mmCIF file of C-alpha atoms and ligand atoms in Angstrom:
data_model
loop_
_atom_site.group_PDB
_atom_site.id
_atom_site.type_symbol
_atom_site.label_atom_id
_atom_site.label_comp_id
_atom_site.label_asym_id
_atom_site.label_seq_id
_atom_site.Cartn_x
_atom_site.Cartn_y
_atom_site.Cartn_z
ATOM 1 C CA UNK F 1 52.912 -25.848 68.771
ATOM 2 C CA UNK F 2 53.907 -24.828 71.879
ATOM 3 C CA UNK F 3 51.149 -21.759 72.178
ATOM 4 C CA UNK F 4 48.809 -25.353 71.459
ATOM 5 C CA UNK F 5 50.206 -27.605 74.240
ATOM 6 C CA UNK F 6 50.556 -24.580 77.064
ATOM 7 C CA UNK F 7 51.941 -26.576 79.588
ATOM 8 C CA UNK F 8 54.190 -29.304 79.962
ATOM 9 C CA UNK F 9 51.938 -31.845 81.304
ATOM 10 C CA UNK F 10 49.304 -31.657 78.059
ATOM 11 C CA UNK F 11 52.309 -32.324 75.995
ATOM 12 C CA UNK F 12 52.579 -36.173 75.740
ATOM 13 C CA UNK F 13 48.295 -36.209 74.993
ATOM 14 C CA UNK F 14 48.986 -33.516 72.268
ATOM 15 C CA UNK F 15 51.495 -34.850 70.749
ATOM 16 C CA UNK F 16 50.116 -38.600 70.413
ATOM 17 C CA UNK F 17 46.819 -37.343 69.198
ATOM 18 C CA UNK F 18 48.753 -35.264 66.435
ATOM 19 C CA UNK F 19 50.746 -38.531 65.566
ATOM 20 C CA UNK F 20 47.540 -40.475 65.477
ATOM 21 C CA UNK F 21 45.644 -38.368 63.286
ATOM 22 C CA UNK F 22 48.680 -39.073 60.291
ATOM 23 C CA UNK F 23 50.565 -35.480 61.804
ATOM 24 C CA UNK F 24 54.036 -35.108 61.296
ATOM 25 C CA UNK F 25 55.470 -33.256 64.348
ATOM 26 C CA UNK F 26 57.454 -30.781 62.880
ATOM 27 C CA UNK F 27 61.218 -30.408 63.914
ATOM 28 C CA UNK F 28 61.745 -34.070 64.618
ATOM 29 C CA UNK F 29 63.090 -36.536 61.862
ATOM 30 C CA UNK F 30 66.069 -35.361 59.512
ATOM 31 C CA UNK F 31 66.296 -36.345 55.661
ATOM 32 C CA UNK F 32 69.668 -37.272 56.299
ATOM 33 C CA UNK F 33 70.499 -37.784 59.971
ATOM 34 C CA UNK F 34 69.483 -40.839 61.078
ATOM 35 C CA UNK F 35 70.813 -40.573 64.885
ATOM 36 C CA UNK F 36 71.430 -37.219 66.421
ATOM 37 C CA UNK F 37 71.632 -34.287 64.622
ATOM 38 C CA UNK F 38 74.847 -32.995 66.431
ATOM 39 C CA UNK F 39 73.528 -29.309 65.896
ATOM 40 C CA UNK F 40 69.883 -30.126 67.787
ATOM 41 C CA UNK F 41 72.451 -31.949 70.587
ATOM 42 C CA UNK F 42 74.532 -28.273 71.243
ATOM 43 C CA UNK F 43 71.890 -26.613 71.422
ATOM 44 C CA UNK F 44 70.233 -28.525 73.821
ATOM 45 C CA UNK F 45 72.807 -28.210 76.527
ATOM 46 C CA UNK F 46 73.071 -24.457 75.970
ATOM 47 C CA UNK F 47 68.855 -24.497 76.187
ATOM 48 C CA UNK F 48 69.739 -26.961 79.737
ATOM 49 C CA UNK F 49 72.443 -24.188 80.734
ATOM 50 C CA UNK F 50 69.817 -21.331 80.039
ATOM 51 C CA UNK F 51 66.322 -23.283 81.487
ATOM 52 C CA UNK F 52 63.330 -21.282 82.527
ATOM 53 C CA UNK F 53 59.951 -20.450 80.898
ATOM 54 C CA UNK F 54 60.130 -21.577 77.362
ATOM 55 C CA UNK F 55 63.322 -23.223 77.251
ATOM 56 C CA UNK F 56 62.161 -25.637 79.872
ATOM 57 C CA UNK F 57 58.650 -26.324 78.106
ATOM 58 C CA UNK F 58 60.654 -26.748 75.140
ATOM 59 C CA UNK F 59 62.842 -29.291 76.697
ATOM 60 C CA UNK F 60 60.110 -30.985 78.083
ATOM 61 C CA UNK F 61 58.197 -31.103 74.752
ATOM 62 C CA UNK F 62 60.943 -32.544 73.309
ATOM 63 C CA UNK F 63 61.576 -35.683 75.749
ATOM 64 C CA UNK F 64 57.761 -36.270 75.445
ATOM 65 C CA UNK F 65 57.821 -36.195 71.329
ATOM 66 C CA UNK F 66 60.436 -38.763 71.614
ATOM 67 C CA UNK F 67 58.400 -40.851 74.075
ATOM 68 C CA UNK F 68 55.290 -40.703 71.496
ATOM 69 C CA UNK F 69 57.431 -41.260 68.684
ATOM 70 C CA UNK F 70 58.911 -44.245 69.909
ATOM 71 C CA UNK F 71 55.716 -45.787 70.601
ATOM 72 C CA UNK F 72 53.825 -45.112 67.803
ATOM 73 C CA UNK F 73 56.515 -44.905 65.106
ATOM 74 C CA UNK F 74 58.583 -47.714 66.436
ATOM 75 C CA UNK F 75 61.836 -48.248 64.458
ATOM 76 C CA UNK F 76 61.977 -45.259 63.067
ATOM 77 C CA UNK F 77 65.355 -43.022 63.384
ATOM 78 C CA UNK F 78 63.300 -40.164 64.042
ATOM 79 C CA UNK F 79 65.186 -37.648 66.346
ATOM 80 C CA UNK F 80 65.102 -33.694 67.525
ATOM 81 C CA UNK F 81 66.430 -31.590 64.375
ATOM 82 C CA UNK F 82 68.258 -28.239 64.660
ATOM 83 C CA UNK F 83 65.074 -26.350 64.588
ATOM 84 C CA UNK F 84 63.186 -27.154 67.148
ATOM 85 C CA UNK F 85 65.824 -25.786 69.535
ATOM 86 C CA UNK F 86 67.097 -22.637 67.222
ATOM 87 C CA UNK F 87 63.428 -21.551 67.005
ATOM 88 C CA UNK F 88 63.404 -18.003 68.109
ATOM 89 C CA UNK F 89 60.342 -18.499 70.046
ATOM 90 C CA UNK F 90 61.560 -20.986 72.959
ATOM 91 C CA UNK F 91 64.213 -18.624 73.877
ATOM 92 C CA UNK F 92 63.266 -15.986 76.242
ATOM 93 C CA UNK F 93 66.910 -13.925 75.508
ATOM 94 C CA UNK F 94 65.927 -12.997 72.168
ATOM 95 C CA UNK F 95 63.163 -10.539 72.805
ATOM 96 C CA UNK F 96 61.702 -7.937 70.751
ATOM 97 C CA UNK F 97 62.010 -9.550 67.296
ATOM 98 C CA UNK F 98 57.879 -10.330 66.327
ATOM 99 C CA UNK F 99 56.891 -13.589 65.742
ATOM 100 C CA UNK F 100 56.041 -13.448 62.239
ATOM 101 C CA UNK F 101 59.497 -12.494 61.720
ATOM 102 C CA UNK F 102 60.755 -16.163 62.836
ATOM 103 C CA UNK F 103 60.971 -17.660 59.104
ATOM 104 C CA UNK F 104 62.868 -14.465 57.655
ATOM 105 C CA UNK F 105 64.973 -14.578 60.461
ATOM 106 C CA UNK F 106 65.861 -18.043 60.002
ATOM 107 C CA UNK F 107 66.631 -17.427 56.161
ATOM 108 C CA UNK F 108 69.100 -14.953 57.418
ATOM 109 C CA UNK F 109 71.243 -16.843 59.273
ATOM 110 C CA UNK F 110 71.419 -19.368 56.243
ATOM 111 C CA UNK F 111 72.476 -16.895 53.979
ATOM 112 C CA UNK F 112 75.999 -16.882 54.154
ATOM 113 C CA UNK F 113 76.027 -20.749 53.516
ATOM 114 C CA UNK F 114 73.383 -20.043 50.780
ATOM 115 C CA UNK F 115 76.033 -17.574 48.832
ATOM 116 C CA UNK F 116 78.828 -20.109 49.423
ATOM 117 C CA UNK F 117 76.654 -22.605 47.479
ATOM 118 C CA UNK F 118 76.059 -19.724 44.550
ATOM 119 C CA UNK F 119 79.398 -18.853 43.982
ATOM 120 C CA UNK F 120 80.538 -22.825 44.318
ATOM 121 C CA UNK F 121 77.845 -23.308 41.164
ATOM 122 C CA UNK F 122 78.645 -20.183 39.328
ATOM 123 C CA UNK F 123 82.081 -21.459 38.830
ATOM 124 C CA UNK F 124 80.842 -24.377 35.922
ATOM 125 C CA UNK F 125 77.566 -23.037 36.127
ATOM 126 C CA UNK F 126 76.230 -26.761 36.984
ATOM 127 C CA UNK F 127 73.968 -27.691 39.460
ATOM 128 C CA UNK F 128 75.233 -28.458 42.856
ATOM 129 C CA UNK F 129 74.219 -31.144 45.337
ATOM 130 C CA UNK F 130 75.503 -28.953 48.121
ATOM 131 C CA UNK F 131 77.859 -30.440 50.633
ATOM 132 C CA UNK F 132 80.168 -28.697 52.974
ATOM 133 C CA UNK F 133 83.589 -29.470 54.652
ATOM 134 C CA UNK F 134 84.858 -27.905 57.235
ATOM 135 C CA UNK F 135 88.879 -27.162 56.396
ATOM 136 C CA UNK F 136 89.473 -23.984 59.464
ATOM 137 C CA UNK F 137 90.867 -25.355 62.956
ATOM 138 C CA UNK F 138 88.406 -27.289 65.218
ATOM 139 C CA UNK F 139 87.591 -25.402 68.512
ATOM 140 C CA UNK F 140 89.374 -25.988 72.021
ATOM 141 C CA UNK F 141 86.732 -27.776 73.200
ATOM 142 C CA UNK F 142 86.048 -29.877 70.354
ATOM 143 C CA UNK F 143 87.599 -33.503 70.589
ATOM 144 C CA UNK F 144 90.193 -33.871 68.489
ATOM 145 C CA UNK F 145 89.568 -36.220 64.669
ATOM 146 C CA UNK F 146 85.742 -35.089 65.423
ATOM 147 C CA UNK F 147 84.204 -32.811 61.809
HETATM 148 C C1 LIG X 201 62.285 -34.238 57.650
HETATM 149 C C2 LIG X 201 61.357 -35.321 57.105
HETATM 150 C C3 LIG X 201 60.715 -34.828 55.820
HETATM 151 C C4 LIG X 201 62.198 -36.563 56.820
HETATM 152 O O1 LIG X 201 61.364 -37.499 56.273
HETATM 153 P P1 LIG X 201 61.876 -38.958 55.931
HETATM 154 O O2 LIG X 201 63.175 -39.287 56.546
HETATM 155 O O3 LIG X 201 61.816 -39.084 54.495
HETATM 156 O O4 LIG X 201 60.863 -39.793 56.704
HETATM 157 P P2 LIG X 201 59.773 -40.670 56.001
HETATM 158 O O5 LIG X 201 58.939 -39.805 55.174
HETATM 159 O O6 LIG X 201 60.514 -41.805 55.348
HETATM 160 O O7 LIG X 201 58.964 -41.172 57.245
HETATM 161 C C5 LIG X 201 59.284 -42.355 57.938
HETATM 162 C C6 LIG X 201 58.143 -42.620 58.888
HETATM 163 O O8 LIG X 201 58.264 -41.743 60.001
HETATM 164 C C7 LIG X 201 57.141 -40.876 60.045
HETATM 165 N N1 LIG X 201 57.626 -39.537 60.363
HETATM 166 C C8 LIG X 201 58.668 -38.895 59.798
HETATM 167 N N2 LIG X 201 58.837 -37.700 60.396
HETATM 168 C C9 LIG X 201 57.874 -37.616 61.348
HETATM 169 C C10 LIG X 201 57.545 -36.626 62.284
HETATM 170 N N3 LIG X 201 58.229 -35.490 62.359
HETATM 171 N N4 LIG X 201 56.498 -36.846 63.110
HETATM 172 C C11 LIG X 201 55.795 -37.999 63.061
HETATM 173 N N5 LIG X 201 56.071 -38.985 62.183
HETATM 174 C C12 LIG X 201 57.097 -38.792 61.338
HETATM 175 C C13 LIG X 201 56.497 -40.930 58.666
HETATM 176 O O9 LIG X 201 55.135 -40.639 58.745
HETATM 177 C C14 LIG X 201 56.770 -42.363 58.308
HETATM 178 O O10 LIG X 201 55.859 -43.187 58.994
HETATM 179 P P3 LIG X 201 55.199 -44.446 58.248
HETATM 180 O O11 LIG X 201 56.350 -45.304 57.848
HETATM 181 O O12 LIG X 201 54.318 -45.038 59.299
HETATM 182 O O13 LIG X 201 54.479 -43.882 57.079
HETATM 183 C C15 LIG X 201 60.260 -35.707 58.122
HETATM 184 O O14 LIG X 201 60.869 -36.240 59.279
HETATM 185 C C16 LIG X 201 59.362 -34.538 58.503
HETATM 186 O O15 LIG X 201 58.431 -34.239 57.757
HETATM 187 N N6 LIG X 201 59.631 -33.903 59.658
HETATM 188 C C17 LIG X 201 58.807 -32.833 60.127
HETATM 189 C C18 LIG X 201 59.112 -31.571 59.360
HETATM 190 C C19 LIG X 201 60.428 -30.963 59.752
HETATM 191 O O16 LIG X 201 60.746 -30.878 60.914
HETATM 192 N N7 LIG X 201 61.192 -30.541 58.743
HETATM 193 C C20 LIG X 201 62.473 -29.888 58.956
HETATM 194 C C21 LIG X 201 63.592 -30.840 58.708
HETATM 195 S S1 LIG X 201 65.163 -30.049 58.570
#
């Protein structure tokens, strides 16, 4: 996507023309948020801290996806999810890994969570709806009640 758009100012006319030919723009909307995903929202003020390059087109891609969105979905919760901003690509300090390595790469940092989930279901053998809760001690910076 961003390789398509190039520079910041074709985003907005990109992105409405994908929406208008029945597009989904991929890494906005959430099956289950319906507001901000919290994840997409830490990462984007690390990406702010980092800027330059790609980061910055990113950012910008992002404000003008939510523009289009609103005005030609309107009244639909649909919001920045954790991958647009985790994609390896945007980030210029994670060089050297190729490109077509960016879905494996991905599936490896899920796969801790993934063998939680196994050994949760092994232990009836039943299908899990997985669902996590997080029991360790929030960090310092964290507000305090906040999950
Ligand atoms: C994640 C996703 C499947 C959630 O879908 P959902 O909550 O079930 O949303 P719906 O299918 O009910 O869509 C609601 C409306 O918003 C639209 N919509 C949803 N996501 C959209 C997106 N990313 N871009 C443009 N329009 C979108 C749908 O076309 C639909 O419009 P309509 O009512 O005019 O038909 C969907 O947002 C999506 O396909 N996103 C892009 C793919 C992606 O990023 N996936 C990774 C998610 S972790």
């Amino acid at each position: 996507m961003f390789d398509q758009i190039g520079s910041a100012d074709r985003a907005r006319d990109w992105l409405a023309e994908r929406v208008r030919a029945a597009h989904r723009l991929m890494r906005f909307g959430h099956r289950v948020y319906r507001t901000d995903d919290p994840r997409a929202l830490a990462l984007k003020a690390t990406a702010q801290e980092i800027g330059g390059g790609r980061v910055d087109l990113a950012l910008q891609v992002e404000e003008s996806a939510h523009e289009v969105l609103r005005e030609l979905k309107p009244g639909r919760p649909l919001y920045t999810n954790v991958e647009f901003l985790s994609t390896r690509r945007w980030c210029s300090s994670w060089p050297g890994i190729p490109r077509e390595l960016s879905t494996v790469t991905f599936a490896a940092s899920r796969v801790v969570g993934w063998t939680a989930h196994i050994l949760e279901q092994i232990d009836d053998n039943r299908l899990i709806r997985p669902t996590a809760t997080y029991l360790g001690e929030m960090p310092a910076t964290a507000s305090s009640g906040r999950r």
